[in-house]
Amino acid sequence: MGDPESLNPAGDGRIMTEVKSIAVIGAGTMGGGIALTAAMSGINAFQVDINSEQLDRAKAYHAKTLARSVEKQRMTQADADAATKRITYVTDMSASSAADWAVEAATEHVEVKKKLFQAMRAAYRDDVVLATNTSSISITDLASAVGDAASRVIGMHFFNPVPVMKLVEVIKGLATAEDVTARTIALAERMGKTAIPANDRAGFVSNRVLMPMINEAFYAWMDGVAEPEAIDEIMKLGCNFPMGPLRLADFIGLDVCHDIMMVLHRELGQDKYFPCPLLRQLVTAGRLGDKTKRGVYAY
Ligand code: CAA
């Protein structure tokens, strides 16, 4: 831990509070992973969710992952206990108002997120960065919900599973201040990640490239080029993917893949981004992947 206060990296002389605690809004897969990764990096985390059952699931995931890390000798029991103590689970955002940083990781609905951003603006101090883990919603659009706090809004896009994946894609909205970008990169690095900035265009870089590839794998299956197992094995063995694109689609959620393609289609205005009919059909049938125990594959 360094000084509690440090000079603004933008060099404009403003004094900023060091990030000792972050509030993670949403305790789903991504929010749970972000809070755990912060705690494992020595940062206190408020895990915020209005749903107490979701908080219980996040808590169980934290306990299981920390126990696994001790078992694998990646950390000592004392460090795991310290990480556990750093996480506070709260159902009311106001109970996290002492946080020095906020990351929203709620469901991917623009209106839900805009309401949350307004609540975050009211709940936290005026120097607190208001970050979002959105995978495809425009940062500029979310920032429009918080008036002159728009300069503090930024994308901090983690990848699933958060404790394992090395990247944080940092997305600057039109109004995002330079120092906010620099502070976001610094925080991501403290969390053990490599932070790479990108601009605010639909899908940013990761999903602009990944999702059309996944969509194309559905076309390859639909057109009878090969069965899903063969498509995935070809991409694993031939292109060194850890998971084939169809297995990855199940892991991400077919509904999420579908919705991101719809965002690309709407915002970039090209037919090539329209979701494959077979992907649409599986989503309509409720076959959403791992979370419904059936997607491309049965689990
Ligand atoms: N939380 C914490 N740790 C986890 C984990 C989780 N959810 N899942 C796996 N791990 C750990 C395991 O504990 C294991 O470590 P140990 O063996 O030391 O215990 C390690 O990761 C490897 O796991 P496994 O042996 O179970 O399996 P694997 O080697 O096949 O790896 C994987 C699993 C890391 C998920 C790997 O298959 C992978 O990298 N897949 C691709 C994931 C990917 O592309 N993610 C990005 C999705 S896109 C996204 O998130 C953004 C978006 O906007 C849609």
CSV table of C-alpha atoms and ligand atoms in Angstrom, one decimal:
chain,number,residue,atom,x,y,z
A,1,MET,CA,0.0,0.0,0.0
A,2,GLY,CA,1.4,3.4,-0.9
A,3,ASP,CA,0.4,6.9,0.3
A,4,PRO,CA,-3.3,7.3,1.0
A,5,GLU,CA,-3.3,10.2,-1.5
A,6,SER,CA,-1.3,10.7,-4.7
A,7,LEU,CA,-1.0,13.2,-7.5
A,8,ASN,CA,-3.4,12.8,-10.4
A,9,PRO,CA,-1.6,10.9,-13.2
A,10,ALA,CA,-2.9,13.5,-15.6
A,11,GLY,CA,-0.4,15.8,-14.0
A,12,ASP,CA,-2.9,18.6,-13.3
A,13,GLY,CA,-2.0,18.7,-9.6
A,14,ARG,CA,-5.3,17.5,-8.3
A,15,ILE,CA,-5.0,15.2,-5.2
A,16,MET,CA,-6.8,11.9,-5.4
A,17,THR,CA,-7.7,9.3,-2.8
A,18,GLU,CA,-5.9,6.0,-3.2
A,19,VAL,CA,-8.3,3.1,-4.0
A,20,LYS,CA,-8.6,1.1,-0.9
A,21,SER,CA,-12.1,-0.3,-1.5
A,22,ILE,CA,-14.3,-0.8,-4.5
A,23,ALA,CA,-18.0,-1.4,-4.8
A,24,VAL,CA,-19.1,-4.0,-7.3
A,25,ILE,CA,-22.7,-3.6,-8.2
A,26,GLY,CA,-24.2,-7.0,-9.2
A,27,ALA,CA,-23.2,-10.3,-7.8
A,28,GLY,CA,-23.6,-12.5,-10.8
A,29,THR,CA,-20.8,-14.4,-12.5
A,30,MET,CA,-18.9,-11.3,-13.6
A,31,GLY,CA,-19.5,-9.2,-10.5
A,32,GLY,CA,-18.7,-12.1,-8.2
A,33,GLY,CA,-15.4,-12.6,-10.1
A,34,ILE,CA,-14.5,-8.9,-10.0
A,35,ALA,CA,-15.1,-8.7,-6.2
A,36,LEU,CA,-13.0,-11.8,-5.6
A,37,THR,CA,-10.2,-10.7,-7.8
A,38,ALA,CA,-10.1,-7.3,-6.0
A,39,ALA,CA,-10.0,-9.0,-2.6
A,40,MET,CA,-7.2,-11.4,-3.7
A,41,SER,CA,-5.2,-8.3,-4.7
A,42,GLY,CA,-5.5,-6.7,-1.3
A,43,ILE,CA,-8.4,-4.3,-2.1
A,44,ASN,CA,-11.5,-4.3,0.0
A,45,ALA,CA,-14.7,-5.0,-1.9
A,46,PHE,CA,-18.3,-4.3,-1.3
A,47,GLN,CA,-20.4,-6.9,-3.2
A,48,VAL,CA,-23.7,-5.2,-3.8
A,49,ASP,CA,-26.8,-6.9,-5.0
A,50,ILE,CA,-30.5,-6.3,-4.2
A,51,ASN,CA,-31.0,-10.1,-4.4
A,52,SER,CA,-29.6,-11.8,-1.2
A,53,GLU,CA,-29.7,-15.2,-2.8
A,54,GLN,CA,-27.4,-13.9,-5.5
A,55,LEU,CA,-25.1,-12.6,-2.8
A,56,ASP,CA,-25.1,-16.1,-1.2
A,57,ARG,CA,-24.2,-17.7,-4.5
A,58,ALA,CA,-21.3,-15.2,-4.9
A,59,LYS,CA,-20.1,-15.9,-1.4
A,60,ALA,CA,-20.2,-19.7,-2.1
A,61,TYR,CA,-18.2,-19.1,-5.3
A,62,HIS,CA,-15.6,-17.0,-3.4
A,63,ALA,CA,-15.2,-19.7,-0.7
A,64,LYS,CA,-14.9,-22.5,-3.3
A,65,THR,CA,-12.3,-20.6,-5.5
A,66,LEU,CA,-10.2,-19.5,-2.5
A,67,ALA,CA,-10.2,-23.1,-1.1
A,68,ARG,CA,-9.1,-24.3,-4.5
A,69,SER,CA,-6.3,-21.8,-4.6
A,70,VAL,CA,-5.0,-23.0,-1.2
A,71,GLU,CA,-5.3,-26.6,-2.2
A,72,LYS,CA,-3.3,-25.8,-5.4
A,73,GLN,CA,-0.7,-24.0,-3.2
A,74,ARG,CA,-1.3,-20.7,-5.1
A,75,MET,CA,-2.0,-19.0,-1.8
A,76,THR,CA,-1.7,-19.6,1.9
A,77,GLN,CA,-4.7,-20.3,4.1
A,78,ALA,CA,-3.9,-17.0,5.9
A,79,ASP,CA,-4.0,-15.1,2.6
A,80,ALA,CA,-7.3,-16.8,1.7
A,81,ASP,CA,-8.8,-15.9,5.1
A,82,ALA,CA,-7.6,-12.3,4.6
A,83,ALA,CA,-9.2,-12.1,1.2
A,84,THR,CA,-12.5,-13.5,2.6
A,85,LYS,CA,-12.5,-10.8,5.3
A,86,ARG,CA,-12.0,-8.1,2.6
A,87,ILE,CA,-15.4,-8.8,1.0
A,88,THR,CA,-18.5,-7.2,2.5
A,89,TYR,CA,-21.9,-8.4,1.1
A,90,VAL,CA,-24.6,-5.8,1.1
A,91,THR,CA,-28.1,-5.6,-0.4
A,92,ASP,CA,-28.3,-1.8,-0.1
A,93,MET,CA,-25.9,0.4,-2.2
A,94,SER,CA,-25.9,3.0,0.5
A,95,ALA,CA,-24.1,0.6,2.8
A,96,SER,CA,-21.1,0.8,0.4
A,97,SER,CA,-20.9,4.6,0.2
A,98,ALA,CA,-17.4,4.6,1.7
A,99,ALA,CA,-16.1,2.9,-1.5
A,100,ASP,CA,-13.3,4.7,-3.5
A,101,TRP,CA,-14.3,3.1,-6.8
A,102,ALA,CA,-17.5,1.6,-8.3
A,103,VAL,CA,-17.9,-1.0,-11.0
A,104,GLU,CA,-21.3,-1.9,-12.3
A,105,ALA,CA,-21.8,-5.5,-13.4
A,106,ALA,CA,-25.5,-5.8,-13.5
A,107,THR,CA,-27.7,-7.3,-16.3
A,108,GLU,CA,-27.1,-6.0,-19.8
A,109,HIS,CA,-30.2,-3.7,-20.1
A,110,VAL,CA,-29.4,-0.1,-20.9
A,111,GLU,CA,-32.3,1.3,-18.8
A,112,VAL,CA,-31.4,-0.8,-15.8
A,113,LYS,CA,-27.8,0.3,-16.0
A,114,LYS,CA,-28.8,4.0,-16.5
A,115,LYS,CA,-30.9,3.9,-13.3
A,116,LEU,CA,-28.0,2.2,-11.5
A,117,PHE,CA,-25.6,4.8,-12.7
A,118,GLN,CA,-27.9,7.5,-11.3
A,119,ALA,CA,-28.0,5.7,-8.0
A,120,MET,CA,-24.2,5.2,-8.0
A,121,ARG,CA,-23.7,8.9,-8.6
A,122,ALA,CA,-25.8,9.7,-5.6
A,123,ALA,CA,-24.3,7.0,-3.4
A,124,TYR,CA,-20.5,7.6,-3.8
A,125,ARG,CA,-18.2,10.6,-3.4
A,126,ASP,CA,-17.7,13.0,-6.3
A,127,ASP,CA,-14.1,11.8,-7.0
A,128,VAL,CA,-15.2,8.1,-7.3
A,129,VAL,CA,-14.9,6.6,-10.8
A,130,LEU,CA,-18.1,5.0,-12.1
A,131,ALA,CA,-17.0,2.1,-14.2
A,132,THR,CA,-19.1,-0.5,-16.0
A,133,ASN,CA,-18.3,-4.0,-17.0
A,134,THR,CA,-20.7,-3.9,-19.9
A,135,SER,CA,-19.8,-6.1,-22.9
A,136,SER,CA,-21.5,-4.1,-25.6
A,137,ILE,CA,-23.6,-1.1,-24.3
A,138,SER,CA,-22.2,2.3,-25.3
A,139,ILE,CA,-20.2,4.0,-22.5
A,140,THR,CA,-21.2,7.3,-23.9
A,141,ASP,CA,-24.9,6.4,-23.7
A,142,LEU,CA,-24.6,5.2,-20.1
A,143,ALA,CA,-22.7,8.4,-19.2
A,144,SER,CA,-25.5,10.5,-20.6
A,145,ALA,CA,-27.6,9.4,-17.5
A,146,VAL,CA,-25.4,11.1,-15.0
A,147,GLY,CA,-25.0,14.7,-16.3
A,148,ASP,CA,-21.7,16.3,-15.4
A,149,ALA,CA,-20.4,13.1,-13.8
A,150,ALA,CA,-20.0,11.7,-17.4
A,151,SER,CA,-16.3,12.4,-17.2
A,152,ARG,CA,-16.0,9.8,-14.4
A,153,VAL,CA,-17.8,7.1,-16.4
A,154,ILE,CA,-15.6,4.4,-18.1
A,155,GLY,CA,-15.8,0.8,-19.4
A,156,MET,CA,-13.8,-1.7,-17.3
A,157,HIS,CA,-14.5,-4.9,-19.3
A,158,PHE,CA,-13.4,-8.1,-17.5
A,159,PHE,CA,-13.5,-11.6,-19.0
A,160,ASN,CA,-15.0,-14.8,-17.6
A,161,PRO,CA,-13.7,-16.4,-15.5
A,162,VAL,CA,-12.4,-13.1,-14.0
A,163,PRO,CA,-9.8,-14.6,-11.7
A,164,VAL,CA,-8.2,-16.5,-14.6
A,165,MET,CA,-8.5,-14.2,-17.6
A,166,LYS,CA,-5.6,-11.7,-17.9
A,167,LEU,CA,-7.3,-8.8,-19.8
A,168,VAL,CA,-9.3,-5.8,-18.8
A,169,GLU,CA,-10.5,-3.9,-21.9
A,170,VAL,CA,-10.7,-0.2,-20.9
A,171,ILE,CA,-13.3,1.8,-22.9
A,172,LYS,CA,-13.3,5.5,-23.0
A,173,GLY,CA,-16.6,7.2,-23.5
A,174,LEU,CA,-16.8,10.5,-25.4
A,175,ALA,CA,-16.6,12.5,-22.1
A,176,THR,CA,-14.3,10.2,-20.1
A,177,ALA,CA,-11.5,12.3,-18.6
A,178,GLU,CA,-7.9,11.3,-19.4
A,179,ASP,CA,-7.0,10.9,-15.7
A,180,VAL,CA,-10.0,8.5,-15.3
A,181,THR,CA,-8.5,6.3,-18.0
A,182,ALA,CA,-5.1,6.4,-16.4
A,183,ARG,CA,-6.5,5.5,-13.0
A,184,THR,CA,-8.6,2.7,-14.5
A,185,ILE,CA,-5.5,1.2,-16.1
A,186,ALA,CA,-3.6,1.5,-12.8
A,187,LEU,CA,-6.4,-0.2,-10.8
A,188,ALA,CA,-6.7,-3.0,-13.3
A,189,GLU,CA,-2.9,-3.6,-13.1
A,190,ARG,CA,-3.1,-3.6,-9.3
A,191,MET,CA,-5.7,-6.4,-9.8
A,192,GLY,CA,-3.1,-8.4,-11.7
A,193,LYS,CA,-4.6,-7.7,-15.1
A,194,THR,CA,-3.2,-6.3,-18.3
A,195,ALA,CA,-5.3,-3.2,-19.3
A,196,ILE,CA,-5.7,-2.3,-22.9
A,197,PRO,CA,-7.7,0.8,-23.9
A,198,ALA,CA,-10.2,0.9,-26.8
A,199,ASN,CA,-12.7,3.4,-28.1
A,200,ASP,CA,-16.4,3.4,-27.6
A,201,ARG,CA,-17.8,1.6,-30.7
A,202,ALA,CA,-20.2,-1.2,-30.6
A,203,GLY,CA,-18.6,-4.4,-29.2
A,204,PHE,CA,-15.4,-2.5,-28.5
A,205,VAL,CA,-12.6,-4.7,-29.8
A,206,SER,CA,-13.2,-8.0,-28.0
A,207,ASN,CA,-16.8,-8.6,-29.0
A,208,ARG,CA,-16.5,-6.9,-32.4
A,209,VAL,CA,-14.0,-9.7,-33.3
A,210,LEU,CA,-15.1,-12.6,-31.1
A,211,MET,CA,-18.9,-12.6,-31.6
A,212,PRO,CA,-18.9,-12.6,-35.5
A,213,MET,CA,-16.5,-15.6,-35.2
A,214,ILE,CA,-18.9,-17.4,-32.9
A,215,ASN,CA,-21.8,-16.5,-35.1
A,216,GLU,CA,-19.9,-17.9,-38.1
A,217,ALA,CA,-19.5,-21.1,-36.2
A,218,PHE,CA,-23.3,-21.4,-35.9
A,219,TYR,CA,-23.5,-20.8,-39.7
A,220,ALA,CA,-20.9,-23.6,-40.3
A,221,TRP,CA,-23.0,-25.9,-38.2
A,222,MET,CA,-26.3,-24.9,-39.8
A,223,ASP,CA,-24.9,-25.2,-43.3
A,224,GLY,CA,-23.7,-28.8,-42.5
A,225,VAL,CA,-20.0,-28.0,-42.9
A,226,ALA,CA,-19.4,-30.1,-39.8
A,227,GLU,CA,-21.1,-31.2,-36.5
A,228,PRO,CA,-20.5,-29.0,-33.4
A,229,GLU,CA,-17.9,-31.4,-31.9
A,230,ALA,CA,-15.9,-31.3,-35.1
A,231,ILE,CA,-16.1,-27.5,-35.5
A,232,ASP,CA,-14.9,-27.1,-31.9
A,233,GLU,CA,-12.1,-29.6,-32.2
A,234,ILE,CA,-10.9,-28.0,-35.5
A,235,MET,CA,-10.6,-24.6,-33.8
A,236,LYS,CA,-9.0,-26.0,-30.7
A,237,LEU,CA,-6.4,-28.1,-32.4
A,238,GLY,CA,-5.9,-26.1,-35.5
A,239,CYS,CA,-6.1,-22.6,-34.0
A,240,ASN,CA,-5.1,-23.2,-30.4
A,241,PHE,CA,-8.3,-22.0,-28.9
A,242,PRO,CA,-8.8,-23.2,-25.3
A,243,MET,CA,-12.4,-23.9,-26.1
A,244,GLY,CA,-14.0,-24.2,-29.5
A,245,PRO,CA,-16.3,-21.4,-30.5
A,246,LEU,CA,-19.6,-23.3,-30.0
A,247,ARG,CA,-18.5,-24.6,-26.5
A,248,LEU,CA,-17.5,-21.0,-25.7
A,249,ALA,CA,-20.9,-19.7,-26.9
A,250,ASP,CA,-22.5,-22.1,-24.3
A,251,PHE,CA,-20.1,-20.8,-21.7
A,252,ILE,CA,-20.9,-17.2,-22.4
A,253,GLY,CA,-24.6,-17.8,-22.9
A,254,LEU,CA,-26.3,-18.1,-26.2
A,255,ASP,CA,-28.7,-15.2,-25.3
A,256,VAL,CA,-25.7,-13.0,-24.5
A,257,CYS,CA,-24.1,-13.9,-27.8
A,258,HIS,CA,-27.4,-13.2,-29.6
A,259,ASP,CA,-27.9,-9.8,-27.9
A,260,ILE,CA,-24.3,-8.7,-28.6
A,261,MET,CA,-24.8,-9.5,-32.3
A,262,MET,CA,-28.0,-7.5,-32.3
A,263,VAL,CA,-26.1,-4.5,-30.8
A,264,LEU,CA,-23.4,-4.9,-33.5
A,265,HIS,CA,-26.1,-5.1,-36.2
A,266,ARG,CA,-28.1,-2.1,-34.9
A,267,GLU,CA,-25.1,0.2,-34.2
A,268,LEU,CA,-22.8,-0.7,-37.2
A,269,GLY,CA,-25.7,-1.2,-39.6
A,270,GLN,CA,-24.4,-4.1,-41.6
A,271,ASP,CA,-26.3,-7.4,-42.4
A,272,LYS,CA,-23.2,-9.4,-41.7
A,273,TYR,CA,-23.7,-8.9,-38.0
A,274,PHE,CA,-27.3,-10.3,-37.9
A,275,PRO,CA,-27.4,-13.4,-35.6
A,276,CYS,CA,-27.4,-16.7,-37.4
A,277,PRO,CA,-31.0,-18.2,-37.6
A,278,LEU,CA,-29.9,-21.4,-35.8
A,279,LEU,CA,-28.5,-19.3,-32.9
A,280,ARG,CA,-31.8,-17.4,-32.8
A,281,GLN,CA,-33.7,-20.6,-32.8
A,282,LEU,CA,-31.8,-22.1,-29.8
A,283,VAL,CA,-32.3,-18.9,-27.8
A,284,THR,CA,-36.1,-19.0,-28.6
A,285,ALA,CA,-36.2,-22.6,-27.4
A,286,GLY,CA,-34.5,-21.6,-24.1
A,287,ARG,CA,-31.4,-23.5,-24.9
A,288,LEU,CA,-29.0,-20.8,-23.5
A,289,GLY,CA,-25.9,-22.9,-22.7
A,290,ASP,CA,-24.3,-23.9,-19.4
A,291,LYS,CA,-26.8,-21.9,-17.3
A,292,THR,CA,-29.8,-23.8,-18.6
A,293,LYS,CA,-27.9,-27.1,-18.9
A,294,ARG,CA,-28.6,-27.2,-22.6
A,295,GLY,CA,-27.3,-25.1,-25.5
A,296,VAL,CA,-25.3,-26.3,-28.4
A,297,TYR,CA,-24.4,-29.2,-26.0
A,298,ALA,CA,-26.2,-30.9,-23.1
A,299,TYR,CA,-24.6,-30.7,-19.7
B,1,CAA,N1,-13.2,-19.1,-11.3
B,1,CAA,C1,-11.9,-19.3,-10.9
B,1,CAA,N2,-11.0,-20.1,-11.4
B,1,CAA,C2,-11.4,-20.9,-12.4
B,1,CAA,C3,-12.7,-20.8,-12.9
B,1,CAA,C4,-13.6,-19.9,-12.3
B,1,CAA,N3,-14.9,-19.8,-12.8
B,1,CAA,N4,-12.8,-21.7,-13.9
B,1,CAA,C5,-11.6,-22.3,-14.0
B,1,CAA,N5,-10.8,-21.8,-13.1
B,1,CAA,C6,-9.4,-22.2,-12.9
B,1,CAA,C7,-9.4,-23.6,-12.4
B,1,CAA,O1,-9.4,-23.6,-10.9
B,1,CAA,C8,-8.1,-24.1,-12.9
B,1,CAA,O2,-7.0,-23.9,-12.1
B,1,CAA,P1,-6.4,-25.1,-11.3
B,1,CAA,O3,-6.3,-26.3,-12.3
B,1,CAA,O4,-5.1,-24.6,-10.9
B,1,CAA,O5,-7.3,-25.4,-10.2
B,1,CAA,C9,-7.8,-23.3,-14.2
B,1,CAA,O6,-8.7,-22.2,-14.1
B,1,CAA,C10,-8.1,-24.1,-15.4
B,1,CAA,O7,-9.4,-24.6,-15.3
B,1,CAA,P2,-9.8,-26.1,-15.7
B,1,CAA,O8,-8.7,-27.0,-15.5
B,1,CAA,O9,-11.1,-26.4,-15.1
B,1,CAA,O10,-10.2,-26.1,-17.2
B,1,CAA,P3,-9.4,-25.4,-18.5
B,1,CAA,O11,-8.0,-25.7,-18.4
B,1,CAA,O12,-10.2,-25.9,-19.6
B,1,CAA,O13,-9.7,-23.9,-18.3
B,1,CAA,C11,-10.9,-22.0,-18.9
B,1,CAA,C12,-10.9,-23.3,-18.2
B,1,CAA,C13,-10.0,-21.0,-18.1
B,1,CAA,C14,-12.3,-21.4,-18.7
B,1,CAA,C15,-10.4,-22.1,-20.4
B,1,CAA,O14,-11.2,-23.1,-21.0
B,1,CAA,C16,-10.6,-20.8,-21.1
B,1,CAA,O15,-9.7,-20.0,-21.1
B,1,CAA,N6,-11.6,-20.8,-22.0
B,1,CAA,C17,-11.9,-19.6,-22.7
B,1,CAA,C18,-12.6,-18.6,-21.9
B,1,CAA,C19,-12.9,-17.3,-22.6
B,1,CAA,O16,-12.7,-17.1,-23.8
B,1,CAA,N7,-13.4,-16.3,-21.8
B,1,CAA,C20,-13.9,-15.1,-22.4
B,1,CAA,C21,-15.3,-15.2,-22.7
B,1,CAA,S1,-15.9,-13.7,-23.4
B,1,CAA,C22,-16.2,-12.7,-22.1
B,1,CAA,O17,-16.1,-13.0,-20.9
B,1,CAA,C23,-16.6,-11.3,-22.3
B,1,CAA,C24,-17.8,-11.0,-23.0
B,1,CAA,O18,-18.0,-9.8,-23.1
B,1,CAA,C25,-18.8,-11.9,-23.5
